[in-house]
Amino acid sequence: MTALTSALAAPEVLDRCRALVRPALEEAVGRLHPWVGEMAGYAFGWCEVGGAPAKASGGKGVRQALAVLGAEAAGAPGRAGVPAAVAVELVHTFSLLHDDIMDGDPARRRRPTVWKAYGTGPAVLAGDGLFALAVETLAVTSAGPEALRLLSVALGDLVRGQADDLLFAGRPWTGPGRVRPGEYRALAEHKTGSLLGGAAALGARLGGAPPTVVSALDRAGRHLGIAFQVVDDVLGIWGDPAVTGKPVHGDLRERKKTFPVLAALDAPCPAAGRLAVVLESGRDLAEAAALIEEAGGREAALAEARRHIAAVEAVLADAPLAAGASDELRALLDFLVRRDL
């Protein structure tokens, strides 16, 4: 499948999977306390504060698509993966609600975050409600115990990644206590890759796939998570704000220890030393971006993403997946990691 074909097919795949999952997701959220359900609906982009209908973006639906495609890759109909898609989407949204509180982020997808719109306590409660609903959704499936085990592993890794993310913020740019690229790679796998891999694995499990296929899709999703996060890091420094929705040099302004920065600081060149001084001052963001590129941070990040894309392809090539679903899965993965680069 060519890159052009992938780029054209992936949005259609996402639309198809969202349409399949949306009724079940709405039904699940409808079981929550009405106020908690309203906050959940606001987080999904379905309503405004107070419950009035909204047309806000609820995100691409990547994880729910991976769950549906995981079931189809096992040779089952996509609807077999819908409970996995609902559970993973609930968990993902729960993690975003709590993540926004921990990071103090006032906006998401060009709207106030839930904690800004409703308050910190209510947002925590809404996140807890979504998590409980995800567990209930999987518990009643025929693969309940095994599905819950897969979700628990993904959640444990997600928490591990979030803990490292918070701790890394307090570590220095240089010296023995600095964050190394390998540590960041592990963070990306845990914080981003665990739920992507978990989504595909859960869908496959509910679709009746053997353990080898479930494990393969989990590994593919974890590699995808690293590639996706590293590409996001590149866009966070050099991406077009009109496309990314983020201000230029936004990640540098927030002093995030992203992969391009860490790779540049590790480079044995004069630009790395000058970069450390600029980062410590926190002033000239354009100069910092130029020094990261001069020290090789941008190219190192792109090379890292390419390595993990190749790893995804290798895992998928070795797994006995249903042909049509395998092609759509590749189209989706290609679309996610090659955006705007």
mmCIF file of C-alpha atoms in Angstrom:
data_model
loop_
_atom_site.group_PDB
_atom_site.id
_atom_site.type_symbol
_atom_site.label_atom_id
_atom_site.label_comp_id
_atom_site.label_asym_id
_atom_site.label_seq_id
_atom_site.Cartn_x
_atom_site.Cartn_y
_atom_site.Cartn_z
ATOM 1 C CA MET A 1 0.000 0.000 0.000
ATOM 2 C CA THR A 2 1.479 3.367 -1.006
ATOM 3 C CA ALA A 3 1.790 6.336 1.348
ATOM 4 C CA LEU A 4 -0.763 8.209 -0.787
ATOM 5 C CA THR A 5 -3.263 5.360 -0.567
ATOM 6 C CA SER A 6 -2.678 5.182 3.191
ATOM 7 C CA ALA A 7 -3.230 8.914 3.622
ATOM 8 C CA LEU A 8 -6.508 8.680 1.713
ATOM 9 C CA ALA A 9 -7.742 5.518 3.419
ATOM 10 C CA ALA A 10 -6.939 6.295 7.072
ATOM 11 C CA PRO A 11 -9.524 9.075 7.653
ATOM 12 C CA GLU A 12 -12.172 6.770 6.187
ATOM 13 C CA VAL A 13 -11.055 3.989 8.537
ATOM 14 C CA LEU A 14 -11.313 6.345 11.515
ATOM 15 C CA ASP A 15 -14.768 7.549 10.419
ATOM 16 C CA ARG A 16 -16.029 3.981 9.962
ATOM 17 C CA CYS A 17 -14.775 2.866 13.368
ATOM 18 C CA ARG A 18 -16.140 5.934 15.175
ATOM 19 C CA ALA A 19 -19.566 5.377 13.598
ATOM 20 C CA LEU A 20 -19.525 1.757 14.752
ATOM 21 C CA VAL A 21 -18.461 2.592 18.323
ATOM 22 C CA ARG A 22 -20.368 5.830 18.989
ATOM 23 C CA PRO A 23 -23.796 4.312 19.850
ATOM 24 C CA ALA A 24 -22.259 1.909 22.366
ATOM 25 C CA LEU A 25 -20.111 4.680 23.853
ATOM 26 C CA GLU A 26 -23.152 6.936 24.264
ATOM 27 C CA GLU A 27 -25.114 4.086 25.836
ATOM 28 C CA ALA A 28 -22.308 3.462 28.333
ATOM 29 C CA VAL A 29 -21.976 7.137 29.298
ATOM 30 C CA GLY A 30 -25.747 7.272 29.702
ATOM 31 C CA ARG A 31 -25.419 4.875 32.650
ATOM 32 C CA LEU A 32 -23.427 7.430 34.652
ATOM 33 C CA HIS A 33 -24.869 9.898 37.158
ATOM 34 C CA PRO A 34 -26.409 12.683 34.996
ATOM 35 C CA TRP A 35 -23.932 15.347 36.155
ATOM 36 C CA VAL A 36 -20.954 13.038 35.711
ATOM 37 C CA GLY A 37 -22.387 12.019 32.357
ATOM 38 C CA GLU A 38 -22.612 15.653 31.306
ATOM 39 C CA MET A 39 -18.938 16.184 32.141
ATOM 40 C CA ALA A 40 -18.081 13.057 30.183
ATOM 41 C CA GLY A 41 -20.136 14.322 27.246
ATOM 42 C CA TYR A 42 -18.310 17.645 27.438
ATOM 43 C CA ALA A 43 -14.955 15.819 27.400
ATOM 44 C CA PHE A 44 -16.034 13.844 24.321
ATOM 45 C CA GLY A 45 -17.155 17.048 22.594
ATOM 46 C CA TRP A 46 -20.827 16.071 22.570
ATOM 47 C CA CYS A 47 -22.159 18.943 24.688
ATOM 48 C CA GLU A 48 -21.387 22.295 26.253
ATOM 49 C CA VAL A 49 -21.360 23.097 29.965
ATOM 50 C CA GLY A 50 -24.981 22.719 31.006
ATOM 51 C CA GLY A 51 -25.682 19.967 28.481
ATOM 52 C CA ALA A 52 -26.528 21.918 25.318
ATOM 53 C CA PRO A 53 -25.492 19.966 22.186
ATOM 54 C CA ALA A 54 -22.059 20.817 20.778
ATOM 55 C CA LYS A 55 -20.086 20.079 17.643
ATOM 56 C CA ALA A 56 -16.648 20.253 19.221
ATOM 57 C CA SER A 57 -13.964 17.842 18.120
ATOM 58 C CA GLY A 58 -13.788 14.747 20.274
ATOM 59 C CA GLY A 59 -10.459 13.660 18.826
ATOM 60 C CA LYS A 60 -9.616 11.246 16.037
ATOM 61 C CA GLY A 61 -10.726 8.111 17.885
ATOM 62 C CA VAL A 62 -7.424 6.344 17.255
ATOM 63 C CA ARG A 63 -7.637 3.921 20.154
ATOM 64 C CA GLN A 64 -11.193 2.853 19.453
ATOM 65 C CA ALA A 65 -10.230 2.298 15.804
ATOM 66 C CA LEU A 66 -7.322 0.103 16.872
ATOM 67 C CA ALA A 67 -9.682 -1.996 18.987
ATOM 68 C CA VAL A 68 -12.114 -2.494 16.087
ATOM 69 C CA LEU A 69 -9.278 -3.282 13.668
ATOM 70 C CA GLY A 70 -7.762 -5.662 16.224
ATOM 71 C CA ALA A 71 -10.973 -7.709 16.172
ATOM 72 C CA GLU A 72 -11.099 -7.614 12.383
ATOM 73 C CA ALA A 73 -7.431 -8.594 12.157
ATOM 74 C CA ALA A 74 -8.397 -11.725 14.104
ATOM 75 C CA GLY A 75 -10.979 -12.536 11.431
ATOM 76 C CA ALA A 76 -13.984 -11.408 13.494
ATOM 77 C CA PRO A 77 -16.500 -8.689 12.562
ATOM 78 C CA GLY A 78 -15.629 -5.217 13.816
ATOM 79 C CA ARG A 79 -18.574 -5.208 16.229
ATOM 80 C CA ALA A 80 -16.779 -7.899 18.264
ATOM 81 C CA GLY A 81 -14.208 -5.279 19.212
ATOM 82 C CA VAL A 82 -16.734 -2.584 20.169
ATOM 83 C CA PRO A 83 -16.692 -3.316 23.954
ATOM 84 C CA ALA A 84 -12.890 -3.061 23.852
ATOM 85 C CA ALA A 85 -13.145 0.184 21.883
ATOM 86 C CA VAL A 86 -15.611 1.651 24.391
ATOM 87 C CA ALA A 87 -13.517 0.607 27.391
ATOM 88 C CA VAL A 88 -10.287 1.976 25.942
ATOM 89 C CA GLU A 89 -11.923 5.252 24.892
ATOM 90 C CA LEU A 90 -13.325 5.655 28.409
ATOM 91 C CA VAL A 91 -9.917 4.981 29.959
ATOM 92 C CA HIS A 92 -8.178 7.324 27.531
ATOM 93 C CA THR A 93 -10.593 10.145 28.357
ATOM 94 C CA PHE A 94 -10.282 9.425 32.081
ATOM 95 C CA SER A 95 -6.499 9.745 31.754
ATOM 96 C CA LEU A 96 -6.827 13.053 29.875
ATOM 97 C CA LEU A 97 -9.076 14.540 32.550
ATOM 98 C CA HIS A 98 -6.581 13.696 35.292
ATOM 99 C CA ASP A 99 -3.571 14.576 33.111
ATOM 100 C CA ASP A 100 -4.951 18.074 32.477
ATOM 101 C CA ILE A 101 -5.314 18.605 36.212
ATOM 102 C CA MET A 102 -1.778 17.396 36.964
ATOM 103 C CA ASP A 103 -0.281 19.571 34.213
ATOM 104 C CA GLY A 104 -2.486 22.573 34.928
ATOM 105 C CA ASP A 105 -3.543 22.727 31.272
ATOM 106 C CA PRO A 106 -6.388 25.220 30.788
ATOM 107 C CA ALA A 107 -7.443 24.135 27.285
ATOM 108 C CA ARG A 108 -7.776 20.993 25.164
ATOM 109 C CA ARG A 109 -8.945 20.922 21.538
ATOM 110 C CA ARG A 110 -9.509 24.700 21.683
ATOM 111 C CA ARG A 111 -11.971 24.487 24.603
ATOM 112 C CA PRO A 112 -11.541 24.846 28.372
ATOM 113 C CA THR A 113 -10.499 21.561 29.936
ATOM 114 C CA VAL A 114 -13.032 19.803 32.152
ATOM 115 C CA TRP A 115 -11.377 20.982 35.366
ATOM 116 C CA LYS A 116 -11.436 24.570 34.100
ATOM 117 C CA ALA A 117 -15.070 24.303 33.017
ATOM 118 C CA TYR A 118 -16.451 22.415 36.044
ATOM 119 C CA GLY A 119 -13.800 22.593 38.775
ATOM 120 C CA THR A 120 -11.004 20.301 39.910
ATOM 121 C CA GLY A 121 -13.052 18.090 42.218
ATOM 122 C CA PRO A 122 -15.810 17.431 39.687
ATOM 123 C CA ALA A 123 -13.232 16.661 36.980
ATOM 124 C CA VAL A 124 -11.537 14.087 39.233
ATOM 125 C CA LEU A 125 -14.943 12.553 39.931
ATOM 126 C CA ALA A 126 -15.769 12.412 36.212
ATOM 127 C CA GLY A 127 -12.466 10.671 35.528
ATOM 128 C CA ASP A 128 -13.164 8.134 38.266
ATOM 129 C CA GLY A 129 -16.614 7.495 36.807
ATOM 130 C CA LEU A 130 -15.187 6.860 33.346
ATOM 131 C CA PHE A 131 -12.634 4.421 34.749
ATOM 132 C CA ALA A 132 -15.293 2.487 36.667
ATOM 133 C CA LEU A 133 -17.445 2.348 33.541
ATOM 134 C CA ALA A 134 -14.542 0.968 31.486
ATOM 135 C CA VAL A 135 -14.039 -1.875 33.984
ATOM 136 C CA GLU A 136 -17.763 -2.674 33.953
ATOM 137 C CA THR A 137 -17.821 -2.667 30.131
ATOM 138 C CA LEU A 138 -15.117 -5.325 29.889
ATOM 139 C CA ALA A 139 -16.217 -7.346 32.915
ATOM 140 C CA VAL A 140 -19.486 -8.375 31.263
ATOM 141 C CA THR A 141 -17.838 -9.676 28.074
ATOM 142 C CA SER A 142 -17.200 -13.382 27.505
ATOM 143 C CA ALA A 143 -13.454 -12.743 27.922
ATOM 144 C CA GLY A 144 -13.996 -10.694 31.076
ATOM 145 C CA PRO A 145 -11.108 -11.854 33.308
ATOM 146 C CA GLU A 146 -8.533 -11.917 30.494
ATOM 147 C CA ALA A 147 -9.767 -8.595 29.071
ATOM 148 C CA LEU A 148 -9.502 -6.982 32.493
ATOM 149 C CA ARG A 149 -5.982 -8.356 32.886
ATOM 150 C CA LEU A 150 -4.941 -6.780 29.581
ATOM 151 C CA LEU A 151 -6.506 -3.469 30.585
ATOM 152 C CA SER A 152 -4.811 -3.607 34.005
ATOM 153 C CA VAL A 153 -1.373 -4.105 32.433
ATOM 154 C CA ALA A 154 -1.940 -1.161 30.092
ATOM 155 C CA LEU A 155 -3.175 1.017 32.964
ATOM 156 C CA GLY A 156 -0.246 0.083 35.183
ATOM 157 C CA ASP A 157 2.172 1.114 32.463
ATOM 158 C CA LEU A 158 0.191 4.297 31.813
ATOM 159 C CA VAL A 159 0.550 5.270 35.478
ATOM 160 C CA ARG A 160 4.268 4.447 35.343
ATOM 161 C CA GLY A 161 4.691 6.717 32.329
ATOM 162 C CA GLN A 162 2.719 9.542 33.932
ATOM 163 C CA ALA A 163 4.804 9.263 37.106
ATOM 164 C CA ASP A 164 8.025 9.551 35.096
ATOM 165 C CA ASP A 165 6.585 12.496 33.177
ATOM 166 C CA LEU A 166 5.948 14.380 36.413
ATOM 167 C CA LEU A 167 9.359 13.463 37.852
ATOM 168 C CA PHE A 168 11.264 14.380 34.679
ATOM 169 C CA ALA A 169 9.970 17.948 34.927
ATOM 170 C CA GLY A 170 12.012 18.469 38.083
ATOM 171 C CA ARG A 171 15.271 17.001 36.781
ATOM 172 C CA PRO A 172 18.083 19.197 35.412
ATOM 173 C CA TRP A 173 18.892 19.747 31.736
ATOM 174 C CA THR A 174 22.516 18.678 32.226
ATOM 175 C CA GLY A 175 24.701 16.706 34.616
ATOM 176 C CA PRO A 176 24.382 13.191 36.030
ATOM 177 C CA GLY A 177 20.746 13.720 36.997
ATOM 178 C CA ARG A 178 19.594 14.677 33.503
ATOM 179 C CA VAL A 179 16.984 12.702 31.601
ATOM 180 C CA ARG A 180 18.510 10.445 28.932
ATOM 181 C CA PRO A 181 16.851 9.630 25.591
ATOM 182 C CA GLY A 182 16.498 5.983 26.622
ATOM 183 C CA GLU A 183 14.518 6.982 29.710
ATOM 184 C CA TYR A 184 12.251 9.116 27.579
ATOM 185 C CA ARG A 185 11.759 6.210 25.164
ATOM 186 C CA ALA A 186 10.495 4.088 28.070
ATOM 187 C CA LEU A 187 8.210 6.917 29.179
ATOM 188 C CA ALA A 188 6.704 7.179 25.675
ATOM 189 C CA GLU A 189 6.072 3.439 25.526
ATOM 190 C CA HIS A 190 4.338 3.481 28.888
ATOM 191 C CA LYS A 191 2.404 6.745 28.665
ATOM 192 C CA THR A 192 1.376 6.568 25.005
ATOM 193 C CA GLY A 193 2.160 3.092 23.685
ATOM 194 C CA SER A 194 0.580 1.025 26.441
ATOM 195 C CA LEU A 195 -2.967 2.111 25.656
ATOM 196 C CA LEU A 196 -2.464 1.947 21.879
ATOM 197 C CA GLY A 197 -1.133 -1.591 22.199
ATOM 198 C CA GLY A 198 -3.772 -2.442 24.767
ATOM 199 C CA ALA A 199 -6.546 -1.255 22.441
ATOM 200 C CA ALA A 200 -5.430 -3.473 19.554
ATOM 201 C CA ALA A 201 -4.759 -6.414 21.873
ATOM 202 C CA LEU A 202 -8.152 -6.133 23.583
ATOM 203 C CA GLY A 203 -9.959 -5.964 20.256
ATOM 204 C CA ALA A 204 -8.088 -9.033 19.043
ATOM 205 C CA ARG A 205 -8.836 -10.922 22.253
ATOM 206 C CA LEU A 206 -12.559 -10.191 22.013
ATOM 207 C CA GLY A 207 -12.344 -11.215 18.359
ATOM 208 C CA GLY A 208 -11.074 -14.660 19.381
ATOM 209 C CA ALA A 209 -7.424 -14.239 18.361
ATOM 210 C CA PRO A 210 -4.814 -16.645 19.758
ATOM 211 C CA PRO A 211 -2.396 -15.317 22.401
ATOM 212 C CA THR A 212 0.424 -14.904 19.837
ATOM 213 C CA VAL A 213 -1.667 -12.464 17.776
ATOM 214 C CA VAL A 214 -2.866 -10.592 20.876
ATOM 215 C CA SER A 215 0.750 -10.210 22.019
ATOM 216 C CA ALA A 216 1.930 -9.142 18.552
ATOM 217 C CA LEU A 217 -0.681 -6.389 18.290
ATOM 218 C CA ASP A 218 0.213 -5.170 21.776
ATOM 219 C CA ARG A 219 3.885 -4.916 20.740
ATOM 220 C CA ALA A 220 2.978 -3.137 17.518
ATOM 221 C CA GLY A 221 0.903 -0.598 19.432
ATOM 222 C CA ARG A 222 3.719 0.065 21.879
ATOM 223 C CA HIS A 223 6.181 0.738 19.058
ATOM 224 C CA LEU A 224 3.548 2.945 17.471
ATOM 225 C CA GLY A 225 3.220 4.871 20.730
ATOM 226 C CA ILE A 226 6.917 5.705 20.789
ATOM 227 C CA ALA A 227 6.910 6.755 17.124
ATOM 228 C CA PHE A 228 3.721 8.776 17.607
ATOM 229 C CA GLN A 229 5.092 10.555 20.689
ATOM 230 C CA VAL A 230 8.433 11.374 19.072
ATOM 231 C CA VAL A 231 6.703 12.739 15.958
ATOM 232 C CA ASP A 232 4.474 14.786 18.264
ATOM 233 C CA ASP A 233 7.620 16.137 19.920
ATOM 234 C CA VAL A 234 8.986 17.263 16.560
ATOM 235 C CA LEU A 235 5.702 18.981 15.739
ATOM 236 C CA GLY A 236 5.666 20.562 19.209
ATOM 237 C CA ILE A 237 8.831 22.484 18.307
ATOM 238 C CA TRP A 238 8.706 22.932 14.524
ATOM 239 C CA GLY A 239 5.084 22.179 13.562
ATOM 240 C CA ASP A 240 2.761 24.650 11.862
ATOM 241 C CA PRO A 241 0.446 26.107 14.549
ATOM 242 C CA ALA A 242 -2.387 26.245 11.998
ATOM 243 C CA VAL A 243 -2.139 22.462 11.677
ATOM 244 C CA THR A 244 -1.118 21.377 15.184
ATOM 245 C CA GLY A 245 -3.293 23.827 17.098
ATOM 246 C CA LYS A 246 -0.277 24.555 19.322
ATOM 247 C CA PRO A 247 1.738 27.814 19.475
ATOM 248 C CA VAL A 248 5.102 27.832 17.693
ATOM 249 C CA HIS A 249 7.860 26.461 19.959
ATOM 250 C CA GLY A 250 5.112 25.535 22.429
ATOM 251 C CA ASP A 251 6.954 22.584 23.985
ATOM 252 C CA LEU A 252 10.076 24.725 24.495
ATOM 253 C CA ARG A 253 8.006 27.461 26.124
ATOM 254 C CA GLU A 254 6.672 24.865 28.564
ATOM 255 C CA ARG A 255 10.223 23.571 29.129
ATOM 256 C CA LYS A 256 9.235 20.009 28.227
ATOM 257 C CA LYS A 257 12.002 17.429 28.102
ATOM 258 C CA THR A 258 11.071 15.985 24.729
ATOM 259 C CA PHE A 259 13.086 13.569 22.597
ATOM 260 C CA PRO A 260 14.630 16.138 20.181
ATOM 261 C CA VAL A 261 15.847 18.241 23.126
ATOM 262 C CA LEU A 262 17.292 15.283 25.028
ATOM 263 C CA ALA A 263 19.006 13.876 21.930
ATOM 264 C CA ALA A 264 20.504 17.282 21.151
ATOM 265 C CA LEU A 265 21.790 17.725 24.715
ATOM 266 C CA ASP A 266 23.444 14.290 24.484
ATOM 267 C CA ALA A 267 25.249 15.165 21.245
ATOM 268 C CA PRO A 268 29.073 15.593 21.444
ATOM 269 C CA CYS A 269 29.156 19.021 19.796
ATOM 270 C CA PRO A 270 29.463 22.714 20.787
ATOM 271 C CA ALA A 271 25.815 23.372 19.908
ATOM 272 C CA ALA A 272 24.751 21.048 22.736
ATOM 273 C CA GLY A 273 26.620 23.138 25.292
ATOM 274 C CA ARG A 274 25.143 26.378 23.952
ATOM 275 C CA LEU A 275 21.689 24.787 23.983
ATOM 276 C CA ALA A 276 21.992 23.946 27.674
ATOM 277 C CA VAL A 277 22.753 27.586 28.483
ATOM 278 C CA VAL A 278 19.780 28.826 26.432
ATOM 279 C CA LEU A 279 17.426 26.291 28.003
ATOM 280 C CA GLU A 280 18.535 27.295 31.498
ATOM 281 C CA SER A 281 17.784 30.932 30.715
ATOM 282 C CA GLY A 282 14.398 30.061 29.191
ATOM 283 C CA ARG A 283 14.462 33.157 26.996
ATOM 284 C CA ASP A 284 15.255 32.805 23.280
ATOM 285 C CA LEU A 285 13.020 29.980 22.047
ATOM 286 C CA ALA A 286 13.900 30.487 18.379
ATOM 287 C CA GLU A 287 17.593 30.146 19.196
ATOM 288 C CA ALA A 288 16.890 27.026 21.258
ATOM 289 C CA ALA A 289 15.029 25.452 18.313
ATOM 290 C CA ALA A 290 17.899 26.315 15.956
ATOM 291 C CA LEU A 291 20.471 24.833 18.345
ATOM 292 C CA ILE A 292 18.443 21.634 18.755
ATOM 293 C CA GLU A 293 18.466 21.241 14.996
ATOM 294 C CA GLU A 294 22.172 22.118 14.725
ATOM 295 C CA ALA A 295 23.024 19.532 17.384
ATOM 296 C CA GLY A 296 21.086 16.877 15.452
ATOM 297 C CA GLY A 297 18.084 16.616 17.747
ATOM 298 C CA ARG A 298 15.480 16.893 15.020
ATOM 299 C CA GLU A 299 17.101 14.276 12.785
ATOM 300 C CA ALA A 300 17.715 11.971 15.749
ATOM 301 C CA ALA A 301 14.026 12.186 16.635
ATOM 302 C CA LEU A 302 12.920 11.420 13.079
ATOM 303 C CA ALA A 303 15.361 8.502 12.925
ATOM 304 C CA GLU A 304 13.938 7.201 16.212
ATOM 305 C CA ALA A 305 10.411 7.418 14.837
ATOM 306 C CA ARG A 306 11.469 5.602 11.660
ATOM 307 C CA ARG A 307 13.016 2.782 13.716
ATOM 308 C CA HIS A 308 9.789 2.197 15.565
ATOM 309 C CA ILE A 309 7.699 2.445 12.404
ATOM 310 C CA ALA A 310 9.915 -0.295 10.941
ATOM 311 C CA ALA A 311 9.403 -2.337 14.115
ATOM 312 C CA VAL A 312 5.628 -1.998 13.757
ATOM 313 C CA GLU A 313 5.829 -3.178 10.148
ATOM 314 C CA ALA A 314 7.992 -6.151 11.133
ATOM 315 C CA VAL A 315 5.582 -7.239 13.885
ATOM 316 C CA LEU A 316 2.556 -6.966 11.592
ATOM 317 C CA ALA A 317 4.330 -8.826 8.793
ATOM 318 C CA ASP A 318 5.077 -11.773 11.092
ATOM 319 C CA ALA A 319 1.591 -12.031 12.604
ATOM 320 C CA PRO A 320 -1.147 -14.081 10.878
ATOM 321 C CA LEU A 321 -3.660 -11.246 10.417
ATOM 322 C CA ALA A 322 -6.738 -11.114 8.185
ATOM 323 C CA ALA A 323 -5.657 -9.379 4.966
ATOM 324 C CA GLY A 324 -8.216 -6.565 4.687
ATOM 325 C CA ALA A 325 -7.939 -5.534 8.305
ATOM 326 C CA SER A 326 -4.152 -5.755 8.124
ATOM 327 C CA ASP A 327 -4.122 -3.273 5.235
ATOM 328 C CA GLU A 328 -6.398 -0.847 7.087
ATOM 329 C CA LEU A 329 -4.251 -1.205 10.198
ATOM 330 C CA ARG A 330 -1.140 -0.307 8.212
ATOM 331 C CA ALA A 331 -2.936 2.630 6.609
ATOM 332 C CA LEU A 332 -3.905 3.957 10.025
ATOM 333 C CA LEU A 333 -0.427 3.530 11.502
ATOM 334 C CA ASP A 334 1.175 5.224 8.499
ATOM 335 C CA PHE A 335 -1.257 8.138 8.747
ATOM 336 C CA LEU A 336 -0.589 8.668 12.453
ATOM 337 C CA VAL A 337 3.193 8.848 12.331
ATOM 338 C CA ARG A 338 3.789 10.603 9.022
ATOM 339 C CA ARG A 339 1.523 13.581 9.600
ATOM 340 C CA ASP A 340 2.879 16.930 8.433
ATOM 341 C CA LEU A 341 6.540 15.897 8.471
#
